[in-house]
Short mmCIF file of N, CA, C and O in Angstrom, two decimals:
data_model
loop_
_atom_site.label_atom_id
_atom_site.label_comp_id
_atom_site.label_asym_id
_atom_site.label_seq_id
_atom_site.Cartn_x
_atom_site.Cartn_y
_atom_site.Cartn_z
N UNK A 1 35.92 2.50 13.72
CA UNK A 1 34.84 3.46 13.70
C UNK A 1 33.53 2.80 13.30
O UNK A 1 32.47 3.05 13.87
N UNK A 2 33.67 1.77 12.10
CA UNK A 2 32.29 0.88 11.83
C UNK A 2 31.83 -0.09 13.11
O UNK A 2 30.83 -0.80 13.05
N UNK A 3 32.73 -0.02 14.34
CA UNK A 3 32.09 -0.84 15.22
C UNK A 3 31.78 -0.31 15.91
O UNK A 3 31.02 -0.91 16.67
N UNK A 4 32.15 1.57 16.36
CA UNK A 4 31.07 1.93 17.09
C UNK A 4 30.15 2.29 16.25
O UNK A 4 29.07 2.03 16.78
N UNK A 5 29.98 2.77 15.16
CA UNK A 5 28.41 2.64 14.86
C UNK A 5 27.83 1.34 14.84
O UNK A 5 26.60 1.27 14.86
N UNK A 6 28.36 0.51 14.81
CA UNK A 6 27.59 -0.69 14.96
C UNK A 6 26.89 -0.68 16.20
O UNK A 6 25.68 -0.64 15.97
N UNK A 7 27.17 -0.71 17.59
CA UNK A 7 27.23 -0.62 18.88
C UNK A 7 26.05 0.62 19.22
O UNK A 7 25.21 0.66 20.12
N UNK A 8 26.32 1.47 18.30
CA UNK A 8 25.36 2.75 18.66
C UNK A 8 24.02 2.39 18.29
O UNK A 8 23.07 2.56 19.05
N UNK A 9 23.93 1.85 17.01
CA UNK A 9 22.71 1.43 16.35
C UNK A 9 22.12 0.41 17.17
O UNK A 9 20.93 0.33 17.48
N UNK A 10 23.27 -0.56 17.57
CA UNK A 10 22.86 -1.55 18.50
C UNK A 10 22.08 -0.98 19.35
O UNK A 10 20.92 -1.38 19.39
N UNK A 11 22.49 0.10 20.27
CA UNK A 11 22.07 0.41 21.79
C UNK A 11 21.19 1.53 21.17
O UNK A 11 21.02 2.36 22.07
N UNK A 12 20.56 1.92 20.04
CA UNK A 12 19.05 2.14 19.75
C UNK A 12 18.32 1.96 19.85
O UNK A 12 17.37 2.60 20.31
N UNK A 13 18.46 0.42 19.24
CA UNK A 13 17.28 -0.15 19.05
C UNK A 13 17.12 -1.67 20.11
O UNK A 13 16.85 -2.82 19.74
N UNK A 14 17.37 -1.21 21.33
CA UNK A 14 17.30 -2.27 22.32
C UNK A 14 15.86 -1.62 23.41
O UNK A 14 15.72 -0.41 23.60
N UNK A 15 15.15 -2.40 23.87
CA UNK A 15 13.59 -1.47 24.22
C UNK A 15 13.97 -1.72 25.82
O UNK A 15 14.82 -2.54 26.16
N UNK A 16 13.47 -1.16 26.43
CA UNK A 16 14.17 -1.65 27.75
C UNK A 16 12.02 -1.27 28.33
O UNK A 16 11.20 -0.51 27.83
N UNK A 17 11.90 -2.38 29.68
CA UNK A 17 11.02 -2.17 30.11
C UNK A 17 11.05 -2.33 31.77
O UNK A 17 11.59 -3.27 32.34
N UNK A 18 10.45 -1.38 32.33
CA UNK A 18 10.57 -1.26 33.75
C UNK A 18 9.46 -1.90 34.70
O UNK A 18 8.51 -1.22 35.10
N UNK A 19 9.65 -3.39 35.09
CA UNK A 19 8.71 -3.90 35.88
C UNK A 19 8.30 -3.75 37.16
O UNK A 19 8.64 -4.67 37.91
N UNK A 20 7.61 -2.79 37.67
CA UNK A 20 7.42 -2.53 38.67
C UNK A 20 5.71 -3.02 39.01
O UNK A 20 5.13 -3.62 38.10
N UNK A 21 5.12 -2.81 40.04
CA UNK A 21 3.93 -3.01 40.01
C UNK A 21 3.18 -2.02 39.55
O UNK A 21 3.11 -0.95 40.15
N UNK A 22 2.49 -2.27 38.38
CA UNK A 22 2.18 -1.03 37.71
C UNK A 22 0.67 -1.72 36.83
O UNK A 22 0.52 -2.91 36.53
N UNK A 23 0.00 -0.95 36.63
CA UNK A 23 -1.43 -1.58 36.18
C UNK A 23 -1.16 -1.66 34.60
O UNK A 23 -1.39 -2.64 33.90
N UNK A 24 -0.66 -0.51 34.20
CA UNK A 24 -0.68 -0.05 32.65
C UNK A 24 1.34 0.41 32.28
O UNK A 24 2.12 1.15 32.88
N UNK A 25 1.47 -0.32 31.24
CA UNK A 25 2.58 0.22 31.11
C UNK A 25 2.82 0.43 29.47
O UNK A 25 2.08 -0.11 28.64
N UNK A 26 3.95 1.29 29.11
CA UNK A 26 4.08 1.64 27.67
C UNK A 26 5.45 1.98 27.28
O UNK A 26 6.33 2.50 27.96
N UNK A 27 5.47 1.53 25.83
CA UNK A 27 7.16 1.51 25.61
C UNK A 27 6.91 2.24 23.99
O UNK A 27 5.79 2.22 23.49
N UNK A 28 8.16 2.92 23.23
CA UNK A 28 7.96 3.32 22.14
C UNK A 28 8.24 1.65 21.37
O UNK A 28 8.93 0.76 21.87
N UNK A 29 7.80 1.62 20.61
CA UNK A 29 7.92 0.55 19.35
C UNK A 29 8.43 1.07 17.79
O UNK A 29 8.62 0.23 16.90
N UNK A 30 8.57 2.04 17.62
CA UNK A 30 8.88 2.28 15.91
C UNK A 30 8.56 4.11 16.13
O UNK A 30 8.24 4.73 17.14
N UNK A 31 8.73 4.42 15.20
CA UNK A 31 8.50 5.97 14.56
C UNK A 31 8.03 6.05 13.23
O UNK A 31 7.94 4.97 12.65
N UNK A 32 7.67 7.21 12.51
CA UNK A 32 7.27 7.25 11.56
C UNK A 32 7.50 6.58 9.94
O UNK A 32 6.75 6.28 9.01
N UNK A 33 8.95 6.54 10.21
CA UNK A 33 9.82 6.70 8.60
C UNK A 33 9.76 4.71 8.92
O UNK A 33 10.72 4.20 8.35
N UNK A 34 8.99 3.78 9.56
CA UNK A 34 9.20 2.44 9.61
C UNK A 34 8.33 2.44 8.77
O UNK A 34 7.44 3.26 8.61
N UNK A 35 8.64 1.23 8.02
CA UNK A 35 7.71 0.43 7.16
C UNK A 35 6.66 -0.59 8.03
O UNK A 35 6.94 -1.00 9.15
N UNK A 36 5.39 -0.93 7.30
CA UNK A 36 4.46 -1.44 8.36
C UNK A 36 5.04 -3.20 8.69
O UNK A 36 4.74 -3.75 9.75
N UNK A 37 5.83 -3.87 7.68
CA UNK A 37 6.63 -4.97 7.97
C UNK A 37 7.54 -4.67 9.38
O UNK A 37 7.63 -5.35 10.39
N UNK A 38 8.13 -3.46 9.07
CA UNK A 38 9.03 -3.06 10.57
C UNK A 38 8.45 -2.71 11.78
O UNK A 38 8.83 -3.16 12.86
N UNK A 39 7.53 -1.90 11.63
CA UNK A 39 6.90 -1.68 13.06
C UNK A 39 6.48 -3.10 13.52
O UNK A 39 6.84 -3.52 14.63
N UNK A 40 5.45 -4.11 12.39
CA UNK A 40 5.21 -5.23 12.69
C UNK A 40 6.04 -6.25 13.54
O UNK A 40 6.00 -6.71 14.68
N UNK A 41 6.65 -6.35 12.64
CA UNK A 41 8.19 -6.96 13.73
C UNK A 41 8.82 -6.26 15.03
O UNK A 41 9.48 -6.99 15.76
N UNK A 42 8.70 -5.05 15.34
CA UNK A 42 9.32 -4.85 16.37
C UNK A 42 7.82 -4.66 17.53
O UNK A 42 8.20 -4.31 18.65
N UNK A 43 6.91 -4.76 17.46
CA UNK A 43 5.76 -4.91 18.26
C UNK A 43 5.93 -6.48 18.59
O UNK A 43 6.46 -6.83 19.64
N UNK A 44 5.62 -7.10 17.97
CA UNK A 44 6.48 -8.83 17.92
C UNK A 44 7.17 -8.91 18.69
O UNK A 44 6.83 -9.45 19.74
N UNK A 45 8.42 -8.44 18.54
CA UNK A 45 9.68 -8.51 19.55
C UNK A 45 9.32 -8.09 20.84
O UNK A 45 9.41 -8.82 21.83
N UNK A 46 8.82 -6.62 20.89
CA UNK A 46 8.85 -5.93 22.23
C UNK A 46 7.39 -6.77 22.79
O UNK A 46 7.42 -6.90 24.01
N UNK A 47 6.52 -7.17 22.35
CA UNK A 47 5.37 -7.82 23.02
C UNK A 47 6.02 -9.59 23.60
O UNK A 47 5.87 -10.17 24.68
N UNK A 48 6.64 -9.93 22.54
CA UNK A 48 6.86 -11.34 23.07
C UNK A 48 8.14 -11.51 24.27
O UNK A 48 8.27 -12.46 25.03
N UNK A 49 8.95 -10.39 24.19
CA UNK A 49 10.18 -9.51 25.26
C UNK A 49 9.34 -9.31 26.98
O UNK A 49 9.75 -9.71 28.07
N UNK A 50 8.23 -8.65 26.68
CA UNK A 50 7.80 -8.49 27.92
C UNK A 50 6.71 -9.94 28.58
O UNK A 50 6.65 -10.39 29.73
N UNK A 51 6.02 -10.31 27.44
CA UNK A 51 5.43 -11.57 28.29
C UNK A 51 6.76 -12.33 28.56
O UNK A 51 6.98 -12.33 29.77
N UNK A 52 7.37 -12.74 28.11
CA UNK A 52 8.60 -13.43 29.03
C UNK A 52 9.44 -13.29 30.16
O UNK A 52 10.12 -14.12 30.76
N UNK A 53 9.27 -12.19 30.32
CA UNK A 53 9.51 -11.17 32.07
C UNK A 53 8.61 -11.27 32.98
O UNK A 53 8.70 -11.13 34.20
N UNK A 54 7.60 -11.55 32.20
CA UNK A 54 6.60 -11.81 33.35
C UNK A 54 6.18 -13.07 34.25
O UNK A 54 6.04 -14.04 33.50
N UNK A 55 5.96 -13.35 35.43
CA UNK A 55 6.05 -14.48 36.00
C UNK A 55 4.92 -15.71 35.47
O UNK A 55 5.34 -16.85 35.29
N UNK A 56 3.97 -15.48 35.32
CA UNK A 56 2.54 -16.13 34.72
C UNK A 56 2.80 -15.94 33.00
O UNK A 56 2.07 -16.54 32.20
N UNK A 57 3.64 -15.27 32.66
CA UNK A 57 3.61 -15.57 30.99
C UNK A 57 2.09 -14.93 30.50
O UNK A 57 1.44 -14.16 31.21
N UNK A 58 1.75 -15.29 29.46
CA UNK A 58 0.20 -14.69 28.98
C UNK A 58 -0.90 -14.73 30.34
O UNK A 58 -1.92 -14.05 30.20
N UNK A 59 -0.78 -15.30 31.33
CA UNK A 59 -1.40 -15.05 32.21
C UNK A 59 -1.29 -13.79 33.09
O UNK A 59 -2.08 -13.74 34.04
N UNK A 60 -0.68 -13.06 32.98
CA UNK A 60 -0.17 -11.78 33.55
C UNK A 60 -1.09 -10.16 32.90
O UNK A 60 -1.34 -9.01 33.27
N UNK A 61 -1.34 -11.32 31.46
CA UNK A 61 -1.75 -9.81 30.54
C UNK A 61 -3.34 -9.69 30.44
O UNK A 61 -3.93 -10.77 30.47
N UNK A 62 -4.08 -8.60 30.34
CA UNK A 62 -5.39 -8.75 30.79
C UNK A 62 -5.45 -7.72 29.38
O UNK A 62 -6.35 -8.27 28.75
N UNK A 63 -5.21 -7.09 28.94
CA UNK A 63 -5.44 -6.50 27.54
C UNK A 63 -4.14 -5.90 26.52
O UNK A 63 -3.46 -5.21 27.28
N UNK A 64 -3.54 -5.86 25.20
CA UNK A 64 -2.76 -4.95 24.72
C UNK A 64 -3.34 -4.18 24.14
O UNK A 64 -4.38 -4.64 23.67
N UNK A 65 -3.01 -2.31 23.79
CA UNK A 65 -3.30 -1.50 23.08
C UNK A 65 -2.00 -1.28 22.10
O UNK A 65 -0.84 -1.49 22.45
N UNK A 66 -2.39 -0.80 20.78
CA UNK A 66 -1.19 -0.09 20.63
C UNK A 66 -1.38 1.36 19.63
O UNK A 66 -1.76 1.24 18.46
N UNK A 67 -1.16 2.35 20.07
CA UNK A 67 -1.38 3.29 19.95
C UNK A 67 -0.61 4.65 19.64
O UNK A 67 0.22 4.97 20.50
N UNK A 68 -0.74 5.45 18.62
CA UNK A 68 0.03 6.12 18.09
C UNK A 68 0.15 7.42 19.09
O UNK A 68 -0.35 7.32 20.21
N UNK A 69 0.90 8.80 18.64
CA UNK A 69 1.44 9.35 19.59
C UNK A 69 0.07 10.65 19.59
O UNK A 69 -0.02 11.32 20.62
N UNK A 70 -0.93 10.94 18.44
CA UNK A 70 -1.54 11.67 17.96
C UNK A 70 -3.05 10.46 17.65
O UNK A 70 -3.76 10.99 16.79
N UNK A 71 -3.51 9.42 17.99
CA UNK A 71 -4.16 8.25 17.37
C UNK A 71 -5.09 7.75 18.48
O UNK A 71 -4.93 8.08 19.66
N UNK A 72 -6.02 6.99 18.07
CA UNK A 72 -6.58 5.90 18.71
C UNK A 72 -6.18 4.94 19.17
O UNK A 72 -5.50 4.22 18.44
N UNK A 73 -6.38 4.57 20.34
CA UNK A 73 -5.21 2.97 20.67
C UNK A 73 -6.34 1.81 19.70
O UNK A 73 -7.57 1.81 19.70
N UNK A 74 -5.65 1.14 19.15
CA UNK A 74 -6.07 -0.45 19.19
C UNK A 74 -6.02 -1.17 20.04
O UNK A 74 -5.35 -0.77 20.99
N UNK A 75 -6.50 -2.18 20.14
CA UNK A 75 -6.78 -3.45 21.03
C UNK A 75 -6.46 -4.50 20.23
O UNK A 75 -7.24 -4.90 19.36
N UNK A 76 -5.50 -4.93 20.39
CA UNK A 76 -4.42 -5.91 20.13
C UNK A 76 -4.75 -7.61 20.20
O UNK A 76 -4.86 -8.57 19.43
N UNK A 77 -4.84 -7.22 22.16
CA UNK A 77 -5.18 -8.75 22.79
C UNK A 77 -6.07 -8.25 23.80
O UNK A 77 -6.11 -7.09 24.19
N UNK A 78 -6.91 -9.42 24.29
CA UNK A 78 -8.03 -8.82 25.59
C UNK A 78 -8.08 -10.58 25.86
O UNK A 78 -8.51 -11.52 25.20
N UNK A 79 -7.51 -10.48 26.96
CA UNK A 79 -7.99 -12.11 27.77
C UNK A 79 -9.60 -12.84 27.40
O UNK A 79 -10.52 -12.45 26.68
N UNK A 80 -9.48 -13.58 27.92
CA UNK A 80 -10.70 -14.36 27.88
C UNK A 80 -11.05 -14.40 29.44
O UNK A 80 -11.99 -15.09 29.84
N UNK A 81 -10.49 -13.85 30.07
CA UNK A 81 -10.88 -13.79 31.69
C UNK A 81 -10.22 -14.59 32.16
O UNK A 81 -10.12 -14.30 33.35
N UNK A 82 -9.45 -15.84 31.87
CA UNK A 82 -8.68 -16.35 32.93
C UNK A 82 -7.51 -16.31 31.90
O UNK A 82 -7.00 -17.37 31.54
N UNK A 83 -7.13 -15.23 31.47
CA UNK A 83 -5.92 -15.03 30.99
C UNK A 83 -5.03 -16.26 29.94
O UNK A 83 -5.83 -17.17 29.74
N UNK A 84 -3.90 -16.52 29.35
CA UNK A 84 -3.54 -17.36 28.61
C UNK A 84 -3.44 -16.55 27.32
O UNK A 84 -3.84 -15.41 27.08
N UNK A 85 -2.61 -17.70 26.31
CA UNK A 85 -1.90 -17.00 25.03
C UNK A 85 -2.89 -16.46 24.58
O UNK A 85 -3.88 -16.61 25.29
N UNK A 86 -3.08 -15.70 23.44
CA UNK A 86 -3.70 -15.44 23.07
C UNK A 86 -4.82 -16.30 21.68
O UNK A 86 -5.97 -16.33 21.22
N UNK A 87 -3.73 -16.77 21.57
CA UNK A 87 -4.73 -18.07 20.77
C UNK A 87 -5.69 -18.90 21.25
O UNK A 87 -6.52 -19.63 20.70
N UNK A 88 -5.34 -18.56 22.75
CA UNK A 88 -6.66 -19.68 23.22
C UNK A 88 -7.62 -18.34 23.96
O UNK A 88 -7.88 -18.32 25.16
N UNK A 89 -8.17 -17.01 22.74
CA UNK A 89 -8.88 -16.29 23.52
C UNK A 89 -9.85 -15.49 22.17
O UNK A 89 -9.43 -14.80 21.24
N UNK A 90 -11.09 -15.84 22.49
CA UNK A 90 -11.58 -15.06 21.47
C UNK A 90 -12.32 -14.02 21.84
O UNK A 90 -12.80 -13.27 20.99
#
């Protein structure tokens, strides 16, 4: 019985993202009752999850928001115009 809850919890918290040709896309990352270390980390995960799906890598991404369900989006990352990690973008 502790291994299907293991398995359940597992298949919770797995983010799944649908690549289609799509301009803008959005995934849940966390809920309320997370601590800001946790949401932190799972924005981490699910951001560094999808640039790796992508064929160009940081070149693919032209801005991130992240934005609550009731909130303002933030702006995360915004290219430098010819795209790349974000460290090489101010």
């Amino acid at each position: 019985e502790d291994d299907l809850d293991a398995k359940a919890m597992e298949l919770k918290c797995q983010v799944k993202f649908s690549l289609k040709k799509v301009l803008g896309m959005g995934t849940a990352v966390g809920h309320v009752n997370l601590t800001k270390d946790e949401l932190r980390h799972n924005c981490h995960v699910a951001i560094n999850f999808l640039v790796a799906l992508l064929k160009k890598n940081w070149g693919n991404v032209k801005t991130l928001h992240l934005k609550s369900t009731m909130g303002h989006p933030f702006l995360l990352y915004k290219s430098g115009g010819g795209g790349g990690h974000p460290s090489n973008s101010r």
